[in-house]
Amino acid sequence: MKKILSLTVIISVVFAFGACRDESLNPVPAWEPGVHAYTVFDGILFNGNVLQRPQPYEVENARNFPRAVQGSARVNFKIRWVSLDKKLTVSKIDIYVRMLEAYNDPEGNPKVADLSGNGKGKLLTTIATPAENRVWNLFSITPDQVYNLYRTATVKYDNVNSVNVFNNPSRPRPVGARFRPREQAAYGAVDADSFIVTWVLTTTDGSVFSTWNFDGICNDQTAVSEANSNCQLAFTVR
């Protein structure tokens, strides 16, 4: 009988403390709905207005700007937004691109200049009416588009004087090309120009999603599915 009474007292005390719990002091916030996206290089090449599948040897080239004759080049992508709980709808996708230029400083040390100046990139294009949840949207990036974004960019290659990136007399750009591949020159080995594509999602309620958890979203290691995610894609000149 005493054991029963003791158990009853314990249960009563636990319930009494539970009834006094102040949820406003709970350090774990309530989860809010969110969206993410998944972007990949598109395996479809455009020949004029005609879609064609690339040959295997063309696939890698389709993911980079070519070394020369860049005027007609472009890299194709596809992106889809994902709402796991289907509580939000994306109304706009902004695509940004960062341009990184490799160079050697006066002492011969390799350097990389982020020409965006903000680590975020510059707005390249907007998908104003994206397809519904988990449905692909196509877009492409051309050398001319990136050039027009960064044509006035400057770098202090000598740590003193600002020089226009596309009009640098000490390192002229290849004839017929906006961007450089990796090269070995008198001033040493220099990596190719490279580009990082990112995206910002705006939902119908006005929420804006531009950053995500690295381990959970950006470095998604789950098996391929309609819920996959990432935060950026990079390509270069080859």
PDB file of C-alpha atoms in Angstrom:
ATOM      1  CA  MET A   1       0.000   0.000   0.000  1.00  0.00           C
ATOM      2  CA  LYS A   2       2.872   2.334   0.857  1.00  0.00           C
ATOM      3  CA  LYS A   3       4.450   1.649  -2.565  1.00  0.00           C
ATOM      4  CA  ILE A   4       1.203   2.546  -4.312  1.00  0.00           C
ATOM      5  CA  LEU A   5       0.944   5.791  -2.344  1.00  0.00           C
ATOM      6  CA  SER A   6       4.585   6.683  -3.105  1.00  0.00           C
ATOM      7  CA  LEU A   7       4.068   6.082  -6.823  1.00  0.00           C
ATOM      8  CA  THR A   8       0.920   8.202  -6.743  1.00  0.00           C
ATOM      9  CA  VAL A   9       2.797  11.074  -5.067  1.00  0.00           C
ATOM     10  CA  ILE A  10       5.628  10.907  -7.632  1.00  0.00           C
ATOM     11  CA  ILE A  11       3.214  10.962 -10.568  1.00  0.00           C
ATOM     12  CA  SER A  12       1.348  13.891  -9.024  1.00  0.00           C
ATOM     13  CA  VAL A  13       4.585  15.870  -8.602  1.00  0.00           C
ATOM     14  CA  VAL A  14       5.650  15.186 -12.212  1.00  0.00           C
ATOM     15  CA  PHE A  15       2.299  16.337 -13.555  1.00  0.00           C
ATOM     16  CA  ALA A  16       2.403  19.411 -11.309  1.00  0.00           C
ATOM     17  CA  PHE A  17       5.780  20.450 -12.706  1.00  0.00           C
ATOM     18  CA  GLY A  18       4.649  19.704 -16.266  1.00  0.00           C
ATOM     19  CA  ALA A  19       1.551  21.859 -15.855  1.00  0.00           C
ATOM     20  CA  CYS A  20       3.771  24.791 -14.816  1.00  0.00           C
ATOM     21  CA  ARG A  21       6.042  24.541 -17.899  1.00  0.00           C
ATOM     22  CA  ASP A  22       6.474  27.909 -19.641  1.00  0.00           C
ATOM     23  CA  GLU A  23       6.829  27.151 -23.370  1.00  0.00           C
ATOM     24  CA  SER A  24       8.096  30.686 -24.028  1.00  0.00           C
ATOM     25  CA  LEU A  25      11.292  29.687 -22.194  1.00  0.00           C
ATOM     26  CA  ASN A  26      11.835  26.607 -24.365  1.00  0.00           C
ATOM     27  CA  PRO A  27      15.289  27.077 -26.000  1.00  0.00           C
ATOM     28  CA  VAL A  28      14.263  24.956 -29.010  1.00  0.00           C
ATOM     29  CA  PRO A  29      12.301  27.132 -31.465  1.00  0.00           C
ATOM     30  CA  ALA A  30       9.317  25.809 -33.369  1.00  0.00           C
ATOM     31  CA  TRP A  31      10.176  24.608 -36.858  1.00  0.00           C
ATOM     32  CA  GLU A  32       9.017  26.877 -39.679  1.00  0.00           C
ATOM     33  CA  PRO A  33       8.407  25.804 -43.276  1.00  0.00           C
ATOM     34  CA  GLY A  34      11.224  26.295 -45.740  1.00  0.00           C
ATOM     35  CA  VAL A  35      12.250  25.632 -49.335  1.00  0.00           C
ATOM     36  CA  HIS A  36      15.481  24.623 -51.014  1.00  0.00           C
ATOM     37  CA  ALA A  37      16.584  23.932 -54.577  1.00  0.00           C
ATOM     38  CA  TYR A  38      18.569  21.453 -56.614  1.00  0.00           C
ATOM     39  CA  THR A  39      20.533  22.575 -59.667  1.00  0.00           C
ATOM     40  CA  VAL A  40      22.443  20.418 -62.157  1.00  0.00           C
ATOM     41  CA  PHE A  41      24.199  20.767 -65.477  1.00  0.00           C
ATOM     42  CA  ASP A  42      21.681  19.968 -68.184  1.00  0.00           C
ATOM     43  CA  GLY A  43      22.659  17.105 -70.478  1.00  0.00           C
ATOM     44  CA  ILE A  44      20.769  18.660 -73.376  1.00  0.00           C
ATOM     45  CA  LEU A  45      22.572  20.900 -75.847  1.00  0.00           C
ATOM     46  CA  PHE A  46      20.860  23.508 -77.977  1.00  0.00           C
ATOM     47  CA  ASN A  47      21.699  23.655 -81.674  1.00  0.00           C
ATOM     48  CA  GLY A  48      19.859  26.786 -82.664  1.00  0.00           C
ATOM     49  CA  ASN A  49      16.318  26.061 -81.500  1.00  0.00           C
ATOM     50  CA  VAL A  50      16.692  22.309 -81.853  1.00  0.00           C
ATOM     51  CA  LEU A  51      17.380  20.137 -78.810  1.00  0.00           C
ATOM     52  CA  GLN A  52      20.007  17.448 -79.263  1.00  0.00           C
ATOM     53  CA  ARG A  53      21.698  14.937 -76.997  1.00  0.00           C
ATOM     54  CA  PRO A  54      25.483  15.349 -76.765  1.00  0.00           C
ATOM     55  CA  GLN A  55      27.897  12.561 -77.542  1.00  0.00           C
ATOM     56  CA  PRO A  56      29.800  11.219 -74.476  1.00  0.00           C
ATOM     57  CA  TYR A  57      32.958  13.179 -75.353  1.00  0.00           C
ATOM     58  CA  GLU A  58      30.900  16.373 -75.544  1.00  0.00           C
ATOM     59  CA  VAL A  59      29.378  16.098 -72.078  1.00  0.00           C
ATOM     60  CA  GLU A  60      32.376  17.489 -70.174  1.00  0.00           C
ATOM     61  CA  ASN A  61      32.751  20.359 -72.647  1.00  0.00           C
ATOM     62  CA  ALA A  62      29.069  21.159 -72.210  1.00  0.00           C
ATOM     63  CA  ARG A  63      29.814  21.912 -68.556  1.00  0.00           C
ATOM     64  CA  ASN A  64      32.511  24.505 -69.230  1.00  0.00           C
ATOM     65  CA  PHE A  65      33.194  27.465 -71.468  1.00  0.00           C
ATOM     66  CA  PRO A  66      35.481  26.372 -74.349  1.00  0.00           C
ATOM     67  CA  ARG A  67      39.031  27.659 -74.627  1.00  0.00           C
ATOM     68  CA  ALA A  68      38.310  29.569 -77.831  1.00  0.00           C
ATOM     69  CA  VAL A  69      35.399  30.711 -80.001  1.00  0.00           C
ATOM     70  CA  GLN A  70      33.338  31.577 -76.975  1.00  0.00           C
ATOM     71  CA  GLY A  71      30.910  33.851 -78.789  1.00  0.00           C
ATOM     72  CA  SER A  72      28.453  31.036 -79.544  1.00  0.00           C
ATOM     73  CA  ALA A  73      29.091  29.034 -76.384  1.00  0.00           C
ATOM     74  CA  ARG A  74      26.809  28.467 -73.438  1.00  0.00           C
ATOM     75  CA  VAL A  75      26.430  26.143 -70.480  1.00  0.00           C
ATOM     76  CA  ASN A  76      22.950  24.762 -69.848  1.00  0.00           C
ATOM     77  CA  PHE A  77      21.438  24.133 -66.422  1.00  0.00           C
ATOM     78  CA  LYS A  78      18.210  22.991 -64.887  1.00  0.00           C
ATOM     79  CA  ILE A  79      16.921  23.897 -61.426  1.00  0.00           C
ATOM     80  CA  ARG A  80      13.956  22.772 -59.357  1.00  0.00           C
ATOM     81  CA  TRP A  81      12.717  24.123 -56.059  1.00  0.00           C
ATOM     82  CA  VAL A  82      11.535  21.770 -53.327  1.00  0.00           C
ATOM     83  CA  SER A  83       9.056  22.238 -50.487  1.00  0.00           C
ATOM     84  CA  LEU A  84       9.110  19.056 -48.426  1.00  0.00           C
ATOM     85  CA  ASP A  85       5.971  19.873 -46.435  1.00  0.00           C
ATOM     86  CA  LYS A  86       4.303  21.668 -49.388  1.00  0.00           C
ATOM     87  CA  LYS A  87       3.496  24.675 -47.213  1.00  0.00           C
ATOM     88  CA  LEU A  88       5.342  27.226 -49.371  1.00  0.00           C
ATOM     89  CA  THR A  89       5.329  28.005 -53.087  1.00  0.00           C
ATOM     90  CA  VAL A  90       8.274  29.610 -54.863  1.00  0.00           C
ATOM     91  CA  SER A  91       7.229  32.572 -57.016  1.00  0.00           C
ATOM     92  CA  LYS A  92      10.676  33.656 -58.247  1.00  0.00           C
ATOM     93  CA  ILE A  93      14.168  32.203 -58.636  1.00  0.00           C
ATOM     94  CA  ASP A  94      17.104  34.613 -58.961  1.00  0.00           C
ATOM     95  CA  ILE A  95      20.267  33.155 -60.467  1.00  0.00           C
ATOM     96  CA  TYR A  96      23.595  34.714 -59.446  1.00  0.00           C
ATOM     97  CA  VAL A  97      27.089  34.119 -60.796  1.00  0.00           C
ATOM     98  CA  ARG A  98      30.481  34.858 -59.261  1.00  0.00           C
ATOM     99  CA  MET A  99      33.536  35.247 -61.487  1.00  0.00           C
ATOM    100  CA  LEU A 100      36.884  34.254 -60.011  1.00  0.00           C
ATOM    101  CA  GLU A 101      40.103  35.261 -61.752  1.00  0.00           C
ATOM    102  CA  ALA A 102      43.371  33.541 -60.912  1.00  0.00           C
ATOM    103  CA  TYR A 103      46.614  35.510 -61.184  1.00  0.00           C
ATOM    104  CA  ASN A 104      50.100  35.732 -59.702  1.00  0.00           C
ATOM    105  CA  ASP A 105      51.113  38.664 -57.513  1.00  0.00           C
ATOM    106  CA  PRO A 106      54.436  40.527 -58.021  1.00  0.00           C
ATOM    107  CA  GLU A 107      56.238  37.928 -55.881  1.00  0.00           C
ATOM    108  CA  GLY A 108      54.847  35.076 -57.962  1.00  0.00           C
ATOM    109  CA  ASN A 109      52.346  33.901 -55.363  1.00  0.00           C
ATOM    110  CA  PRO A 110      49.082  32.502 -56.761  1.00  0.00           C
ATOM    111  CA  LYS A 111      46.041  34.650 -55.985  1.00  0.00           C
ATOM    112  CA  VAL A 112      42.333  34.505 -56.783  1.00  0.00           C
ATOM    113  CA  ALA A 113      40.207  37.635 -57.153  1.00  0.00           C
ATOM    114  CA  ASP A 114      36.462  37.417 -56.573  1.00  0.00           C
ATOM    115  CA  LEU A 115      35.309  40.022 -59.072  1.00  0.00           C
ATOM    116  CA  SER A 116      31.852  40.294 -57.512  1.00  0.00           C
ATOM    117  CA  GLY A 117      33.421  42.039 -54.550  1.00  0.00           C
ATOM    118  CA  ASN A 118      30.725  40.743 -52.217  1.00  0.00           C
ATOM    119  CA  GLY A 119      31.185  36.979 -52.161  1.00  0.00           C
ATOM    120  CA  LYS A 120      27.606  36.614 -53.381  1.00  0.00           C
ATOM    121  CA  GLY A 121      27.911  37.264 -57.100  1.00  0.00           C
ATOM    122  CA  LYS A 122      25.898  39.351 -59.508  1.00  0.00           C
ATOM    123  CA  LEU A 123      22.345  38.753 -60.651  1.00  0.00           C
ATOM    124  CA  LEU A 124      22.468  36.973 -63.995  1.00  0.00           C
ATOM    125  CA  THR A 125      18.834  36.122 -64.684  1.00  0.00           C
ATOM    126  CA  THR A 126      15.472  35.646 -62.992  1.00  0.00           C
ATOM    127  CA  ILE A 127      13.016  32.803 -63.486  1.00  0.00           C
ATOM    128  CA  ALA A 128       9.901  34.893 -62.860  1.00  0.00           C
ATOM    129  CA  THR A 129       7.307  32.127 -63.058  1.00  0.00           C
ATOM    130  CA  PRO A 130       9.017  28.885 -62.021  1.00  0.00           C
ATOM    131  CA  ALA A 131       7.357  25.526 -62.525  1.00  0.00           C
ATOM    132  CA  GLU A 132       5.640  23.823 -59.614  1.00  0.00           C
ATOM    133  CA  ASN A 133       7.262  21.968 -56.742  1.00  0.00           C
ATOM    134  CA  ARG A 134      10.020  19.545 -57.889  1.00  0.00           C
ATOM    135  CA  VAL A 135       9.596  20.334 -61.606  1.00  0.00           C
ATOM    136  CA  TRP A 136      12.663  21.367 -63.617  1.00  0.00           C
ATOM    137  CA  ASN A 137      13.237  24.876 -64.973  1.00  0.00           C
ATOM    138  CA  LEU A 138      15.843  25.414 -67.716  1.00  0.00           C
ATOM    139  CA  PHE A 139      18.320  28.278 -67.976  1.00  0.00           C
ATOM    140  CA  SER A 140      21.712  28.839 -69.573  1.00  0.00           C
ATOM    141  CA  ILE A 141      24.798  30.994 -69.085  1.00  0.00           C
ATOM    142  CA  THR A 142      26.814  32.454 -71.946  1.00  0.00           C
ATOM    143  CA  PRO A 143      30.257  34.098 -71.912  1.00  0.00           C
ATOM    144  CA  ASP A 144      28.681  37.349 -73.108  1.00  0.00           C
ATOM    145  CA  GLN A 145      26.272  37.383 -70.151  1.00  0.00           C
ATOM    146  CA  VAL A 146      29.088  37.002 -67.639  1.00  0.00           C
ATOM    147  CA  TYR A 147      31.274  39.512 -69.484  1.00  0.00           C
ATOM    148  CA  ASN A 148      28.513  42.124 -69.423  1.00  0.00           C
ATOM    149  CA  LEU A 149      28.195  41.679 -65.655  1.00  0.00           C
ATOM    150  CA  TYR A 150      31.931  42.027 -65.006  1.00  0.00           C
ATOM    151  CA  ARG A 151      33.225  44.140 -67.912  1.00  0.00           C
ATOM    152  CA  THR A 152      34.113  47.043 -65.578  1.00  0.00           C
ATOM    153  CA  ALA A 153      35.725  44.892 -62.861  1.00  0.00           C
ATOM    154  CA  THR A 154      39.222  45.872 -61.750  1.00  0.00           C
ATOM    155  CA  VAL A 155      41.973  44.158 -59.771  1.00  0.00           C
ATOM    156  CA  LYS A 156      45.116  45.547 -58.128  1.00  0.00           C
ATOM    157  CA  TYR A 157      47.472  42.975 -59.597  1.00  0.00           C
ATOM    158  CA  ASP A 158      50.506  44.852 -58.282  1.00  0.00           C
ATOM    159  CA  ASN A 159      48.742  45.581 -54.964  1.00  0.00           C
ATOM    160  CA  VAL A 160      48.674  49.285 -55.877  1.00  0.00           C
ATOM    161  CA  ASN A 161      47.055  50.133 -59.205  1.00  0.00           C
ATOM    162  CA  SER A 162      43.561  49.091 -60.277  1.00  0.00           C
ATOM    163  CA  VAL A 163      43.543  47.543 -63.754  1.00  0.00           C
ATOM    164  CA  ASN A 164      40.522  46.554 -65.804  1.00  0.00           C
ATOM    165  CA  VAL A 165      40.341  42.761 -65.883  1.00  0.00           C
ATOM    166  CA  PHE A 166      39.456  42.598 -69.570  1.00  0.00           C
ATOM    167  CA  ASN A 167      41.977  45.217 -70.644  1.00  0.00           C
ATOM    168  CA  ASN A 168      45.123  44.178 -68.815  1.00  0.00           C
ATOM    169  CA  PRO A 169      48.127  44.981 -71.051  1.00  0.00           C
ATOM    170  CA  SER A 170      50.455  42.730 -69.058  1.00  0.00           C
ATOM    171  CA  ARG A 171      48.211  39.709 -69.625  1.00  0.00           C
ATOM    172  CA  PRO A 172      46.035  40.131 -72.726  1.00  0.00           C
ATOM    173  CA  ARG A 173      43.061  37.861 -73.162  1.00  0.00           C
ATOM    174  CA  PRO A 174      43.020  35.206 -75.923  1.00  0.00           C
ATOM    175  CA  VAL A 175      41.825  36.336 -79.343  1.00  0.00           C
ATOM    176  CA  GLY A 176      38.126  35.520 -79.800  1.00  0.00           C
ATOM    177  CA  ALA A 177      37.643  34.618 -76.131  1.00  0.00           C
ATOM    178  CA  ARG A 178      36.350  36.503 -73.117  1.00  0.00           C
ATOM    179  CA  PHE A 179      37.816  34.106 -70.553  1.00  0.00           C
ATOM    180  CA  ARG A 180      41.052  32.218 -70.067  1.00  0.00           C
ATOM    181  CA  PRO A 181      41.784  28.518 -69.650  1.00  0.00           C
ATOM    182  CA  ARG A 182      44.580  27.326 -67.375  1.00  0.00           C
ATOM    183  CA  GLU A 183      47.870  28.479 -68.840  1.00  0.00           C
ATOM    184  CA  GLN A 184      51.620  28.218 -68.418  1.00  0.00           C
ATOM    185  CA  ALA A 185      53.266  31.541 -69.258  1.00  0.00           C
ATOM    186  CA  ALA A 186      56.446  33.496 -68.556  1.00  0.00           C
ATOM    187  CA  TYR A 187      54.929  34.702 -65.285  1.00  0.00           C
ATOM    188  CA  GLY A 188      54.162  31.151 -64.159  1.00  0.00           C
ATOM    189  CA  ALA A 189      51.245  28.717 -64.128  1.00  0.00           C
ATOM    190  CA  VAL A 190      47.839  30.337 -63.687  1.00  0.00           C
ATOM    191  CA  ASP A 191      44.523  28.550 -63.172  1.00  0.00           C
ATOM    192  CA  ALA A 192      41.578  29.098 -65.494  1.00  0.00           C
ATOM    193  CA  ASP A 193      38.862  31.655 -64.914  1.00  0.00           C
ATOM    194  CA  SER A 194      36.095  29.991 -62.923  1.00  0.00           C
ATOM    195  CA  PHE A 195      32.467  30.706 -62.139  1.00  0.00           C
ATOM    196  CA  ILE A 196      30.165  29.835 -59.232  1.00  0.00           C
ATOM    197  CA  VAL A 197      26.406  29.744 -59.741  1.00  0.00           C
ATOM    198  CA  THR A 198      24.070  30.307 -56.780  1.00  0.00           C
ATOM    199  CA  TRP A 199      20.358  31.016 -56.394  1.00  0.00           C
ATOM    200  CA  VAL A 200      17.862  32.877 -54.219  1.00  0.00           C
ATOM    201  CA  LEU A 201      14.268  31.654 -53.782  1.00  0.00           C
ATOM    202  CA  THR A 202      11.334  33.982 -53.096  1.00  0.00           C
ATOM    203  CA  THR A 203       7.993  32.500 -52.002  1.00  0.00           C
ATOM    204  CA  THR A 204       4.460  33.790 -52.495  1.00  0.00           C
ATOM    205  CA  ASP A 205       4.288  34.985 -48.871  1.00  0.00           C
ATOM    206  CA  GLY A 206       7.325  37.245 -49.434  1.00  0.00           C
ATOM    207  CA  SER A 207       9.883  35.036 -47.666  1.00  0.00           C
ATOM    208  CA  VAL A 208      13.368  34.992 -49.189  1.00  0.00           C
ATOM    209  CA  PHE A 209      15.707  31.984 -48.929  1.00  0.00           C
ATOM    210  CA  SER A 210      19.330  32.656 -49.863  1.00  0.00           C
ATOM    211  CA  THR A 211      21.389  30.587 -47.413  1.00  0.00           C
ATOM    212  CA  TRP A 212      20.988  27.035 -46.165  1.00  0.00           C
ATOM    213  CA  ASN A 213      22.572  24.667 -43.667  1.00  0.00           C
ATOM    214  CA  PHE A 214      25.812  23.310 -45.116  1.00  0.00           C
ATOM    215  CA  ASP A 215      25.574  19.730 -43.855  1.00  0.00           C
ATOM    216  CA  GLY A 216      21.832  19.284 -44.262  1.00  0.00           C
ATOM    217  CA  ILE A 217      21.261  21.098 -47.561  1.00  0.00           C
ATOM    218  CA  CYS A 218      24.468  22.223 -49.276  1.00  0.00           C
ATOM    219  CA  ASN A 219      26.306  18.950 -48.751  1.00  0.00           C
ATOM    220  CA  ASP A 220      23.346  16.630 -49.233  1.00  0.00           C
ATOM    221  CA  GLN A 221      24.598  13.044 -49.193  1.00  0.00           C
ATOM    222  CA  THR A 222      21.236  11.301 -49.464  1.00  0.00           C
ATOM    223  CA  ALA A 223      20.403   8.976 -52.314  1.00  0.00           C
ATOM    224  CA  VAL A 224      19.187  10.689 -55.472  1.00  0.00           C
ATOM    225  CA  SER A 225      15.517  11.550 -55.184  1.00  0.00           C
ATOM    226  CA  GLU A 226      13.046  14.355 -55.811  1.00  0.00           C
ATOM    227  CA  ALA A 227      14.057  15.842 -52.443  1.00  0.00           C
ATOM    228  CA  ASN A 228      17.770  16.329 -53.263  1.00  0.00           C
ATOM    229  CA  SER A 229      19.399  19.685 -52.582  1.00  0.00           C
ATOM    230  CA  ASN A 230      22.546  21.728 -53.150  1.00  0.00           C
ATOM    231  CA  CYS A 231      23.622  25.359 -52.831  1.00  0.00           C
ATOM    232  CA  GLN A 232      25.932  26.074 -55.761  1.00  0.00           C
ATOM    233  CA  LEU A 233      27.542  24.757 -58.934  1.00  0.00           C
ATOM    234  CA  ALA A 234      30.967  25.680 -60.286  1.00  0.00           C
ATOM    235  CA  PHE A 235      32.429  25.523 -63.784  1.00  0.00           C
ATOM    236  CA  THR A 236      35.483  26.824 -65.579  1.00  0.00           C
ATOM    237  CA  VAL A 237      37.166  27.258 -68.984  1.00  0.00           C
ATOM    238  CA  ARG A 238      38.591  24.126 -70.629  1.00  0.00           C
TER     239      ARG A 238
END
